[in-house]
Coordinates of C-alpha atoms in Angstrom, one line a residue:
Chain A
M1 CA 35.4 -35.1 14.1
S2 CA 32.3 -33.5 15.1
V3 CA 31.8 -30.1 13.7
I4 CA 28.6 -29.7 15.3
E5 CA 27.8 -31.0 18.9
V6 CA 24.5 -30.0 20.7
E7 CA 23.7 -31.6 24.2
G8 CA 20.4 -31.2 25.9
L9 CA 19.1 -28.0 24.3
R10 CA 16.3 -26.4 25.5
K11 CA 14.1 -23.4 24.8
S12 CA 10.8 -22.0 25.6
F13 CA 8.7 -19.2 24.5
G14 CA 6.5 -18.4 27.2
E15 CA 4.5 -21.4 27.7
V16 CA 5.4 -23.0 24.6
V17 CA 8.3 -25.5 24.7
A18 CA 10.2 -25.3 21.2
L19 CA 13.2 -27.6 22.2
D20 CA 12.8 -30.1 24.9
G21 CA 16.3 -31.6 25.3
V22 CA 17.6 -32.0 21.6
D23 CA 21.1 -33.8 21.1
L24 CA 22.8 -33.9 17.8
E25 CA 26.4 -34.5 16.2
V26 CA 27.2 -33.6 13.0
A27 CA 30.5 -35.1 11.2
E28 CA 32.6 -32.7 9.2
G29 CA 32.0 -32.5 5.6
T30 CA 28.6 -34.3 5.8
V31 CA 25.0 -33.1 5.0
F32 CA 22.9 -33.6 8.3
G33 CA 18.9 -33.3 7.6
L34 CA 16.8 -32.1 10.3
L35 CA 13.3 -33.3 9.4
G36 CA 10.0 -32.4 11.0
P37 CA 6.9 -31.2 10.6
N38 CA 6.2 -27.3 11.2
G39 CA 6.5 -26.4 14.7
A40 CA 8.8 -29.4 15.6
G41 CA 11.6 -27.2 16.6
K42 CA 13.8 -27.0 13.6
T43 CA 14.0 -23.5 13.0
T44 CA 14.6 -22.8 16.6
T45 CA 17.6 -25.1 16.6
V46 CA 19.1 -23.5 13.5
R47 CA 18.6 -19.8 15.3
I48 CA 20.7 -21.1 18.5
L49 CA 23.5 -22.6 16.4
T50 CA 23.6 -19.3 14.1
T51 CA 24.0 -17.2 17.4
L52 CA 20.3 -15.7 16.7
L53 CA 18.9 -16.9 19.9
H54 CA 20.3 -18.0 23.4
P55 CA 19.1 -21.4 24.5
D56 CA 17.5 -21.6 28.0
A57 CA 19.8 -24.8 28.6
G58 CA 21.9 -27.1 27.3
L59 CA 25.3 -26.8 25.2
A60 CA 26.1 -26.0 21.5
R61 CA 29.2 -25.8 19.9
V62 CA 29.8 -25.3 16.3
A63 CA 33.2 -25.5 14.8
G64 CA 34.8 -25.7 18.1
Y65 CA 33.1 -22.4 19.3
D66 CA 30.5 -22.2 22.0
V67 CA 27.4 -20.6 20.4
V68 CA 26.8 -18.2 23.1
R69 CA 30.3 -17.7 24.7
E70 CA 32.2 -17.3 21.4
A71 CA 29.3 -16.0 19.3
E72 CA 31.6 -13.5 17.6
A73 CA 34.3 -15.9 16.5
L74 CA 31.7 -18.3 15.6
R75 CA 29.9 -15.9 13.2
H76 CA 33.0 -15.8 10.9
V77 CA 32.9 -19.4 10.0
I78 CA 29.1 -19.9 9.3
G79 CA 26.7 -19.3 6.7
L80 CA 23.1 -19.1 6.9
A81 CA 20.3 -19.0 4.7
G82 CA 16.5 -19.0 6.3
Q83 CA 13.1 -19.5 5.1
A84 CA 12.5 -16.2 3.7
A85 CA 15.0 -15.0 1.1
A86 CA 17.0 -12.7 3.1
I87 CA 18.1 -10.3 0.4
D88 CA 17.8 -6.3 -0.3
P89 CA 15.1 -6.4 -3.3
N90 CA 16.4 -2.8 -4.0
L91 CA 20.0 -3.6 -4.5
T92 CA 21.3 -5.8 -7.4
G93 CA 22.2 -9.6 -7.1
R94 CA 25.9 -8.1 -7.2
E95 CA 25.3 -5.4 -4.6
N96 CA 23.5 -7.7 -2.4
L97 CA 26.7 -10.2 -2.5
E98 CA 29.2 -7.4 -2.1
M99 CA 27.5 -6.3 0.9
V100 CA 27.3 -9.4 2.7
G101 CA 31.2 -9.9 1.4
R102 CA 31.7 -6.4 3.2
L103 CA 29.9 -7.4 6.3
Y104 CA 32.0 -10.6 6.5
H105 CA 34.9 -7.9 6.7
L106 CA 36.3 -8.7 3.4
S107 CA 38.3 -6.1 1.3
P108 CA 36.3 -4.3 -1.4
T109 CA 38.5 -6.2 -4.1
E110 CA 37.7 -9.6 -2.2
A111 CA 34.1 -8.9 -1.7
R112 CA 33.7 -7.9 -5.6
R113 CA 35.6 -11.2 -6.7
R114 CA 33.7 -13.4 -4.5
A115 CA 30.4 -11.9 -5.6
G116 CA 31.5 -12.5 -9.1
E117 CA 32.2 -15.9 -8.5
V118 CA 28.8 -16.6 -6.7
L119 CA 26.9 -15.0 -9.3
E120 CA 28.5 -17.3 -12.1
R121 CA 28.2 -20.6 -10.0
F122 CA 24.4 -19.6 -9.3
D123 CA 23.6 -18.8 -12.9
L124 CA 22.7 -15.5 -11.9
A125 CA 25.7 -13.7 -14.0
E126 CA 23.3 -12.3 -16.5
A127 CA 20.9 -10.8 -13.9
A128 CA 23.7 -9.5 -11.9
D129 CA 23.1 -6.1 -12.2
R130 CA 19.3 -5.9 -12.1
P131 CA 17.6 -5.3 -8.8
A132 CA 16.6 -8.2 -7.0
R133 CA 13.2 -7.5 -6.7
T134 CA 12.8 -8.3 -10.8
Y135 CA 14.1 -11.8 -10.0
S136 CA 11.9 -14.8 -10.0
G137 CA 11.3 -16.8 -6.9
G138 CA 13.9 -19.3 -7.9
M139 CA 16.6 -16.6 -8.5
R140 CA 16.2 -15.1 -5.1
R141 CA 16.6 -18.3 -3.4
R142 CA 19.7 -19.0 -5.3
L143 CA 20.7 -15.4 -4.4
D144 CA 20.1 -16.0 -0.9
L145 CA 21.9 -19.3 -0.8
G146 CA 24.6 -17.6 -2.7
A147 CA 24.8 -14.9 -0.2
S148 CA 25.3 -17.5 2.9
L149 CA 28.3 -18.6 0.8
V150 CA 30.2 -15.5 0.0
G151 CA 32.4 -15.9 3.5
R152 CA 33.4 -19.4 2.4
P153 CA 31.7 -20.8 5.4
R154 CA 32.9 -24.0 7.4
V155 CA 29.4 -24.7 8.4
L156 CA 26.5 -23.8 6.3
F157 CA 22.9 -23.8 7.7
L158 CA 19.9 -23.9 5.3
D159 CA 16.5 -23.6 7.0
E160 CA 14.0 -25.2 4.5
P161 CA 15.9 -24.2 1.6
T162 CA 13.2 -25.2 -0.9
T163 CA 10.2 -24.2 0.8
G164 CA 7.9 -22.1 -1.5
L165 CA 9.6 -23.1 -4.8
D166 CA 7.9 -24.6 -7.9
P167 CA 9.0 -28.2 -8.6
R168 CA 11.6 -27.2 -11.2
S169 CA 13.5 -24.6 -9.1
R170 CA 13.6 -27.3 -6.2
L171 CA 15.2 -29.6 -8.5
E172 CA 17.9 -26.9 -9.6
L173 CA 18.2 -26.3 -5.9
W174 CA 19.0 -29.4 -5.2
D175 CA 21.9 -29.8 -7.6
V176 CA 23.4 -26.8 -6.4
I177 CA 23.4 -27.8 -2.8
R178 CA 24.9 -31.3 -3.8
E179 CA 27.8 -29.6 -5.7
L180 CA 28.3 -27.6 -2.6
V181 CA 28.6 -30.6 -0.6
R182 CA 31.1 -32.2 -2.7
E183 CA 33.3 -29.3 -2.1
G184 CA 33.5 -30.3 1.4
T185 CA 31.4 -27.9 3.4
T186 CA 29.3 -29.1 6.2
L187 CA 26.0 -28.7 5.6
L188 CA 23.0 -28.7 8.2
L189 CA 19.7 -28.6 6.4
T190 CA 16.0 -28.4 7.7
T191 CA 13.1 -29.7 5.7
Q192 CA 9.8 -30.8 6.1
Y193 CA 9.7 -32.4 2.6
L194 CA 10.6 -36.1 3.4
E195 CA 12.0 -36.4 -0.2
E196 CA 14.1 -33.6 0.2
A197 CA 15.9 -35.1 3.3
D198 CA 16.2 -38.5 1.5
R199 CA 18.0 -36.7 -1.5
L200 CA 20.3 -34.6 0.0
A201 CA 21.2 -35.8 3.7
D202 CA 23.9 -38.4 4.7
V203 CA 22.3 -38.5 8.2
I204 CA 18.9 -37.6 9.2
A205 CA 17.4 -36.8 12.5
V206 CA 13.6 -36.9 12.9
V207 CA 12.3 -34.3 15.1
D208 CA 8.8 -34.1 16.7
R209 CA 7.6 -31.5 19.5
G210 CA 11.3 -30.5 20.4
R211 CA 12.7 -33.8 20.6
V212 CA 15.0 -35.7 18.2
I213 CA 12.8 -39.2 18.1
A214 CA 15.2 -41.1 15.6
R215 CA 18.0 -40.8 13.6
G216 CA 20.1 -42.7 11.0
T217 CA 20.5 -42.9 7.0
A218 CA 17.4 -42.8 5.2
D219 CA 17.7 -46.5 4.6
E220 CA 18.2 -47.1 8.2
L221 CA 14.8 -45.4 9.0
K222 CA 13.2 -46.9 6.4
A223 CA 14.2 -50.3 7.7
R224 CA 12.5 -49.3 11.0
V225 CA 9.0 -49.3 9.3
G226 CA 9.6 -52.9 8.8
G227 CA 9.4 -54.2 4.8
E228 CA 6.7 -52.8 2.7
V229 CA 4.0 -50.4 2.8
L230 CA 0.5 -51.1 0.9
A231 CA -0.9 -48.2 -0.8
V232 CA -4.7 -47.9 -1.7
R233 CA -6.7 -45.3 -3.6
V234 CA -10.4 -45.6 -4.1
S235 CA -12.1 -44.4 -7.0
D236 CA -14.9 -42.5 -5.1
R237 CA -13.4 -40.1 -2.7
S238 CA -16.5 -40.0 -0.5
R239 CA -16.0 -43.4 0.2
V240 CA -12.4 -43.3 1.8
P241 CA -13.5 -43.3 5.3
E242 CA -15.7 -46.5 4.8
A243 CA -12.5 -48.3 2.9
A244 CA -10.2 -46.9 5.7
G245 CA -12.5 -48.6 8.2
A246 CA -12.3 -52.0 6.0
I247 CA -8.7 -52.2 5.7
L248 CA -6.7 -50.3 8.4
G249 CA -6.8 -53.2 10.8
L250 CA -4.9 -55.4 8.4
G251 CA -1.3 -54.4 9.1
P252 CA 0.4 -55.2 12.4
G253 CA 0.4 -51.3 13.2
G254 CA -2.5 -49.8 11.8
G255 CA -2.3 -47.3 9.0
K256 CA -3.2 -43.7 7.9
V257 CA -5.4 -41.7 5.4
D258 CA -3.9 -38.7 3.8
N259 CA -6.8 -36.1 3.8
N260 CA -5.2 -34.4 0.6
T261 CA -5.1 -37.4 -1.7
G262 CA -7.5 -39.8 -0.1
E263 CA -4.6 -42.4 -0.3
I264 CA -4.8 -45.0 2.4
T265 CA -1.1 -46.5 3.3
I266 CA -0.7 -49.3 5.8
P267 CA 2.6 -50.8 6.8
V268 CA 2.6 -54.4 6.0
G269 CA 5.7 -56.0 7.4
G270 CA 6.9 -59.1 5.2
D271 CA 3.6 -60.1 4.6
G272 CA 2.6 -57.9 1.7
T273 CA 1.2 -60.0 -0.8
R274 CA -1.3 -62.0 1.3
L275 CA -2.7 -58.5 2.9
L276 CA -2.8 -57.1 -0.5
V277 CA -5.1 -60.0 -1.7
E278 CA -6.8 -59.6 1.6
A279 CA -7.5 -56.1 1.0
V280 CA -8.7 -56.4 -2.5
R281 CA -11.2 -59.2 -1.3
R282 CA -12.6 -56.7 1.7
L283 CA -13.1 -53.6 -0.4
D284 CA -14.8 -55.8 -3.0
A285 CA -17.0 -57.2 -0.6
E286 CA -18.1 -53.7 0.5
G287 CA -18.8 -52.7 -3.0
I288 CA -16.2 -50.1 -3.0
E289 CA -14.1 -49.6 -6.3
L290 CA -10.4 -49.2 -6.4
A291 CA -8.7 -46.8 -8.5
D292 CA -5.0 -48.2 -7.3
I293 CA -3.6 -50.8 -5.2
S294 CA 0.1 -51.3 -4.8
L295 CA 3.0 -52.3 -2.6
R296 CA 5.8 -50.0 -2.5
R297 CA 9.1 -49.5 -0.4
P298 CA 8.4 -47.2 2.4
T299 CA 8.9 -43.5 2.0
L300 CA 10.1 -41.1 4.8
D301 CA 6.5 -40.1 5.2
D302 CA 5.7 -43.6 6.1
V303 CA 8.8 -43.8 8.6
F304 CA 7.4 -40.5 10.2
L305 CA 4.1 -42.3 11.0
A306 CA 5.7 -45.5 12.1
L307 CA 7.7 -43.3 14.8
T308 CA 5.4 -40.7 15.8
G309 CA 2.0 -42.3 15.2
H310 CA 0.8 -39.2 13.4
A311 CA 1.7 -37.9 10.1
A312 CA 4.1 -35.2 9.0
E313 CA 1.7 -32.4 8.1
E314 CA 2.7 -31.6 4.8
A315 CA 0.3 -28.7 4.8
P316 CA 0.7 -26.1 2.0
T317 CA 3.2 -23.5 3.6
P318 CA 2.5 -20.0 3.3
P319 CA 4.6 -18.0 0.6
N320 CA 7.6 -16.4 1.7
G321 CA 7.7 -13.5 4.2
T322 CA 4.1 -14.1 5.7
R323 CA 5.5 -16.6 8.0
R324 CA 6.8 -14.3 10.9
R325 CA 9.8 -15.9 12.2
R326 CA 10.8 -13.2 15.0
R327 CA 8.9 -14.4 17.9
S328 CA 7.6 -17.7 16.7
P329 CA 9.2 -20.9 18.2
Chain B
M1 CA 41.1 -18.1 12.6
S2 CA 39.9 -15.3 14.6
V3 CA 40.5 -14.2 18.3
A4 CA 37.6 -14.2 20.6
R5 CA 38.6 -10.6 21.9
T6 CA 39.3 -8.0 19.4
P7 CA 40.8 -4.8 20.5
L8 CA 38.7 -1.9 21.2
A9 CA 40.3 0.4 18.4
E10 CA 39.9 -2.4 16.0
R11 CA 36.3 -2.8 17.0
V12 CA 35.3 0.8 16.5
R13 CA 37.1 0.9 13.0
W14 CA 34.8 -2.3 12.1
A15 CA 31.7 -0.6 13.5
I16 CA 32.3 2.4 11.6
H17 CA 33.1 0.3 8.6
D18 CA 30.0 -1.8 9.1
G19 CA 27.7 1.2 9.6
F20 CA 28.9 2.8 6.2
V21 CA 28.3 -0.3 4.4
L22 CA 24.9 -0.3 5.8
T23 CA 24.0 3.1 5.3
R24 CA 25.1 2.9 1.7
R25 CA 22.5 -0.1 1.3
N26 CA 19.9 2.3 2.9
L27 CA 20.8 4.8 0.5
I28 CA 20.8 2.9 -2.7
R29 CA 17.1 2.5 -2.3
Y30 CA 16.4 6.0 -3.0
R31 CA 18.6 5.8 -6.3
R32 CA 16.6 2.4 -7.6
I33 CA 13.2 4.0 -6.6
P34 CA 13.3 7.8 -7.1
T35 CA 9.7 8.2 -6.3
L36 CA 10.4 7.3 -2.8
L37 CA 12.2 10.4 -2.5
V38 CA 9.5 12.3 -4.4
F39 CA 6.9 11.3 -2.2
S40 CA 8.9 11.8 1.0
T41 CA 9.3 15.5 -0.1
V42 CA 5.7 15.9 -1.4
Q43 CA 4.0 16.0 2.0
P44 CA 6.6 18.8 3.4
V45 CA 6.1 20.9 0.3
M46 CA 2.5 20.7 0.4
F47 CA 2.5 21.7 4.2
V48 CA 4.5 24.6 3.5
L49 CA 2.1 25.8 0.7
L50 CA -0.9 24.9 2.5
F51 CA 0.0 26.8 5.9
R52 CA 1.6 29.7 3.9
Y53 CA -1.5 30.4 2.2
V54 CA -4.3 29.1 4.1
F55 CA -3.3 30.2 7.8
G56 CA -1.0 32.9 6.5
G57 CA -3.9 35.6 6.1
A58 CA -5.6 34.4 9.2
I59 CA -2.7 34.5 11.7
T60 CA -1.7 38.1 12.7
D61 CA -0.3 39.2 15.8
L62 CA 3.0 37.8 15.3
P63 CA 6.2 38.8 17.6
P64 CA 8.3 41.5 16.2
G65 CA 11.0 40.2 14.0
A66 CA 8.5 37.6 12.6
E67 CA 5.8 40.0 11.2
A68 CA 5.7 37.9 7.7
Y69 CA 3.9 34.5 8.6
V70 CA 6.3 32.6 5.9
N71 CA 9.3 33.7 8.2
F72 CA 7.6 32.3 11.4
L73 CA 6.3 29.1 9.8
M74 CA 9.4 27.8 8.1
P75 CA 11.5 27.1 11.2
G76 CA 8.4 25.5 12.6
I77 CA 8.1 23.4 9.4
F78 CA 11.7 22.4 9.3
V79 CA 11.5 20.7 12.8
Q80 CA 7.9 19.3 12.0
T81 CA 9.2 17.9 8.7
A82 CA 12.3 16.3 10.6
I83 CA 10.3 14.4 13.2
F84 CA 7.8 13.3 10.6
G85 CA 10.8 12.1 8.6
A86 CA 12.3 10.1 11.4
T87 CA 9.1 7.7 11.5
Q88 CA 10.6 6.2 8.3
T89 CA 13.7 4.8 10.7
G90 CA 11.2 2.7 12.6
I91 CA 9.2 1.5 9.4
G92 CA 12.3 0.6 7.5
L93 CA 13.6 -1.5 10.4
A94 CA 10.1 -3.2 10.7
E95 CA 10.3 -4.2 6.8
D96 CA 14.0 -5.3 7.7
L97 CA 12.6 -7.5 10.5
T98 CA 9.7 -9.0 8.5
S99 CA 11.9 -9.7 5.4
G100 CA 14.3 -11.7 7.4
I101 CA 17.4 -9.8 6.3
I102 CA 18.2 -8.4 9.7
D103 CA 18.5 -12.3 10.9
R104 CA 21.3 -12.6 8.2
F105 CA 23.2 -9.3 9.5
R106 CA 22.9 -10.8 12.9
S107 CA 24.3 -14.1 11.7
L108 CA 27.6 -12.1 10.2
P109 CA 30.5 -10.9 12.1
T110 CA 29.0 -7.7 11.8
A111 CA 29.2 -5.1 14.2
R112 CA 26.0 -5.2 16.5
S113 CA 25.6 -1.4 16.3
A114 CA 25.8 -1.3 12.3
V115 CA 22.1 -2.1 11.3
L116 CA 21.2 0.8 13.8
A117 CA 23.5 3.1 13.0
G118 CA 23.4 2.4 9.2
R119 CA 19.6 2.9 9.1
T120 CA 19.8 6.4 11.2
T121 CA 22.5 7.7 9.3
A122 CA 20.7 7.0 6.1
D123 CA 17.5 8.7 7.4
L124 CA 19.8 11.6 8.6
L125 CA 20.9 12.1 5.1
R126 CA 17.4 12.0 3.5
N127 CA 15.9 14.3 6.1
L128 CA 18.9 16.8 5.3
F129 CA 17.8 16.6 1.7
V130 CA 14.2 17.3 2.5
V131 CA 15.2 20.3 4.7
L132 CA 17.4 21.6 1.9
L133 CA 14.6 21.1 -0.9
M134 CA 12.0 22.8 1.4
T135 CA 14.3 25.8 1.9
G136 CA 14.2 26.3 -1.8
V137 CA 10.4 25.9 -1.9
G138 CA 10.3 28.4 1.3
Y139 CA 12.5 31.0 -0.8
L140 CA 10.0 30.8 -3.7
V141 CA 7.3 31.7 -1.4
G142 CA 9.0 34.6 0.2
F143 CA 10.8 33.1 3.3
R144 CA 14.5 34.4 3.8
F145 CA 17.1 33.7 6.3
Q146 CA 17.7 37.0 7.8
E147 CA 21.1 36.4 9.9
G148 CA 23.4 35.2 7.3
P149 CA 24.8 31.8 6.0
I150 CA 26.3 30.6 9.2
L151 CA 23.3 30.9 11.2
A152 CA 21.2 29.4 8.3
A153 CA 23.5 26.6 8.5
L154 CA 23.1 26.1 12.0
A155 CA 19.3 26.2 11.8
I156 CA 19.3 23.3 9.2
G157 CA 21.8 21.7 11.3
L158 CA 19.6 21.7 14.3
A159 CA 16.6 20.4 12.5
V160 CA 18.5 17.4 11.0
L161 CA 19.7 16.8 14.5
V162 CA 16.2 17.0 15.9
G163 CA 15.3 14.4 13.2
F164 CA 18.2 12.1 14.1
A165 CA 17.2 12.0 17.7
F166 CA 13.8 11.1 16.8
S167 CA 15.1 8.4 14.1
W168 CA 16.4 6.7 17.5
V169 CA 12.8 6.9 19.2
S170 CA 11.2 5.5 16.1
A171 CA 13.8 2.8 15.8
T172 CA 12.8 1.9 19.4
I173 CA 9.2 1.6 18.7
G174 CA 9.9 0.0 15.3
L175 CA 11.7 -2.7 16.7
A176 CA 9.5 -3.3 19.6
I177 CA 6.5 -3.6 17.4
G178 CA 8.1 -5.1 14.6
E179 CA 5.0 -5.0 12.3
L180 CA 5.0 -2.6 9.4
E181 CA 1.2 -1.3 9.7
S182 CA 1.1 -1.1 13.7
V183 CA 4.4 0.7 13.3
Q184 CA 3.1 3.3 11.1
A185 CA -0.1 3.6 12.9
A186 CA 1.9 3.9 16.1
S187 CA 4.1 6.6 14.9
F188 CA 1.0 9.1 14.4
V189 CA -0.2 8.6 17.7
W190 CA 2.7 10.6 19.3
I191 CA 3.7 12.6 16.5
F192 CA 0.7 14.9 15.8
P193 CA 0.1 16.2 19.3
L194 CA 3.7 16.5 19.7
T195 CA 4.2 18.7 16.6
F196 CA 0.9 20.5 16.6
A197 CA 0.8 21.3 20.2
S198 CA 3.9 23.6 20.1
S199 CA 4.9 26.9 18.4
A200 CA 5.6 25.1 15.3
F201 CA 3.0 26.5 13.2
V202 CA 1.2 29.1 15.3
P203 CA 2.0 31.4 18.5
I204 CA 1.0 29.5 21.6
E205 CA -0.5 32.5 23.2
G206 CA -3.7 31.7 21.0
M207 CA -4.3 28.3 22.9
P208 CA -6.3 27.8 25.9
W209 CA -4.3 27.6 29.2
W210 CA -4.1 23.8 29.7
L211 CA -2.7 23.3 26.2
Q212 CA -0.4 26.4 26.6
A213 CA 1.0 24.6 29.6
F214 CA 1.9 21.6 27.7
A215 CA 3.2 23.7 24.3
R216 CA 5.3 25.8 26.5
N217 CA 7.3 23.1 27.7
N218 CA 7.1 20.8 24.4
P219 CA 10.6 20.5 23.3
V220 CA 9.1 21.2 19.8
T221 CA 8.5 24.6 20.9
I222 CA 11.8 25.2 22.2
W223 CA 13.4 24.0 19.2
A224 CA 11.2 26.0 16.7
N225 CA 12.1 28.9 18.8
T226 CA 15.7 28.3 18.6
M227 CA 15.5 27.9 14.8
R228 CA 13.6 31.3 14.7
A229 CA 16.4 32.7 16.7
F230 CA 18.8 31.4 14.3
T231 CA 16.7 32.6 11.1
L232 CA 15.1 35.8 12.5
G233 CA 17.7 37.1 15.0
E234 CA 17.9 39.1 18.3
T235 CA 14.6 41.1 17.9
Y236 CA 12.4 38.1 17.7
V237 CA 14.5 36.2 20.5
R238 CA 14.0 39.3 23.1
A239 CA 10.3 39.6 22.0
I240 CA 9.6 36.0 23.1
G241 CA 11.2 36.8 26.5
E242 CA 14.3 34.5 25.8
T243 CA 18.1 34.6 25.0
M244 CA 19.9 33.1 22.4
G245 CA 22.3 30.9 24.6
G246 CA 19.3 29.8 26.7
L247 CA 17.4 28.6 23.8
V248 CA 20.3 26.9 22.5
L249 CA 21.4 25.2 25.7
R250 CA 17.7 23.7 26.2
S251 CA 17.6 22.6 22.5
G252 CA 21.0 20.9 23.0
L253 CA 19.9 19.3 26.1
W254 CA 16.6 17.9 25.0
I255 CA 18.3 16.2 21.9
A256 CA 20.9 14.9 24.5
A257 CA 18.3 13.6 26.8
I258 CA 16.3 12.0 23.9
L259 CA 19.3 10.3 22.4
A260 CA 20.7 9.2 25.7
A261 CA 17.2 7.5 26.6
A262 CA 16.3 6.2 23.0
V263 CA 19.9 4.9 21.9
P264 CA 20.4 2.5 24.7
L265 CA 16.8 1.2 24.7
A266 CA 17.0 0.8 20.8
I267 CA 20.1 -1.1 21.0
R268 CA 18.9 -3.5 23.8
I269 CA 15.8 -4.3 22.0
Y270 CA 17.8 -4.9 18.9
R271 CA 20.0 -7.3 20.6
R272 CA 16.9 -9.1 22.0
T273 CA 14.8 -9.6 18.6

């Protein structure tokens, strides 16, 4: 049974079209990953599904409630953790959670009990009675995630839950999220980290410029790239453009250059070994020295390139709070 | 699980409950960072001392009943402080918008009015604290309520009520602008002319005619004069050609008018953000 149904969702902010007809369906008890670059429309989708924003057109039902007409009833059964840790830094962890519990209209006793549970579970019991402003970035995120669970939501929305976290905190948070899902919560998660969607989501929808351009399991999406990917790194970064010019034409569908790492990747279909040899030969002929060359299974990064013709921008995201979400698409 | 329409009585009960939860949240801040409270009192106390001792000697010709400048000054400073204090409402809301916590509140089954009610109520209580503290400082530098405890309480109540009305004005500005520094800057654009071009600190008779025209109709003048009516009594009221009832009525009408304009506007902008 579908717990989230979205049909033809549209939303514009002035001239900017944030959602250009989004359709989604999420089955109860699954994890759905909304994957796409900044500005693709992920946050706008989440804001509409959590009643924070009205769509211009289209229909959206969550847990059977219409997100516009039955917003009030819907708010009882959803939980939301946005990009910024939406906690009060002056309240202790426990006070933050109890406050959210009270705002879900739980009794004081019940709010206190659930706050205690969440603190235990998210490994915050020791810091429970310290003001949240003394918490580390990872602890704040865990507290924020915990706050979204105090109401025991049927459907949980996590908007870029690990953006801005260091790798260790990210791994910890992934564990927590996986455990949640085992207990049957339906989760819709947005991310611009391809690896994250791969690790957490049962079904992934790739969004780009306000549209869903592909959906399927991670494996299905990878299969769309077809076969393997040839990855090349040259020793001298200044010669990357030259090297790209020599070998990008090799694969059936071109390839791309990652400007951050200088890595050149080319989907090669089933013809990997021959093309690898050919690439080595061409680079050798140009006198370009190789640092690394390999054939690998495609990542979702490669998928995005294959689907959109442009790379998923994995530009460094600004730190928490500086990205203003209120009027942004 | 829940029904789409809850009965009105139930809704009102939850709105009060949620407003209370969020008032408490906003007050905890002052317990956690006591310096916040200290700094919100430093400025008013400084104003009392500076005006009392810098201008006090220069300002003569005060109306009968207010011969000692400190007795003329304190009611004015109460009003000015309450209005200045109200700017914190907009600043706090802008902070909450930027931090994302308002998004969380809006995604919860919490009464729509609670965020604004919780903020303005907390700011009202803070203003009350500041005004009481200033009264103490005023007493140290020679100020006295002349008309007994009931009228003294009314004076303090009026100051706090003025602050509450301006909290909603400030909330409207804070929500409309949404950015912390701009909210701070925007607040002082209207707050200085409003409080200074009035009878709050000096009698308006010394101002040029065009400024007098503004000051005479400035609600701050009316509130300051009403406060003086409460603290100085009939002699003063007669000396400025007013009646106690007229002052109280006009003070109340101004407060009601500001609330009637700002509350719906703030709520409308809050729903939209």
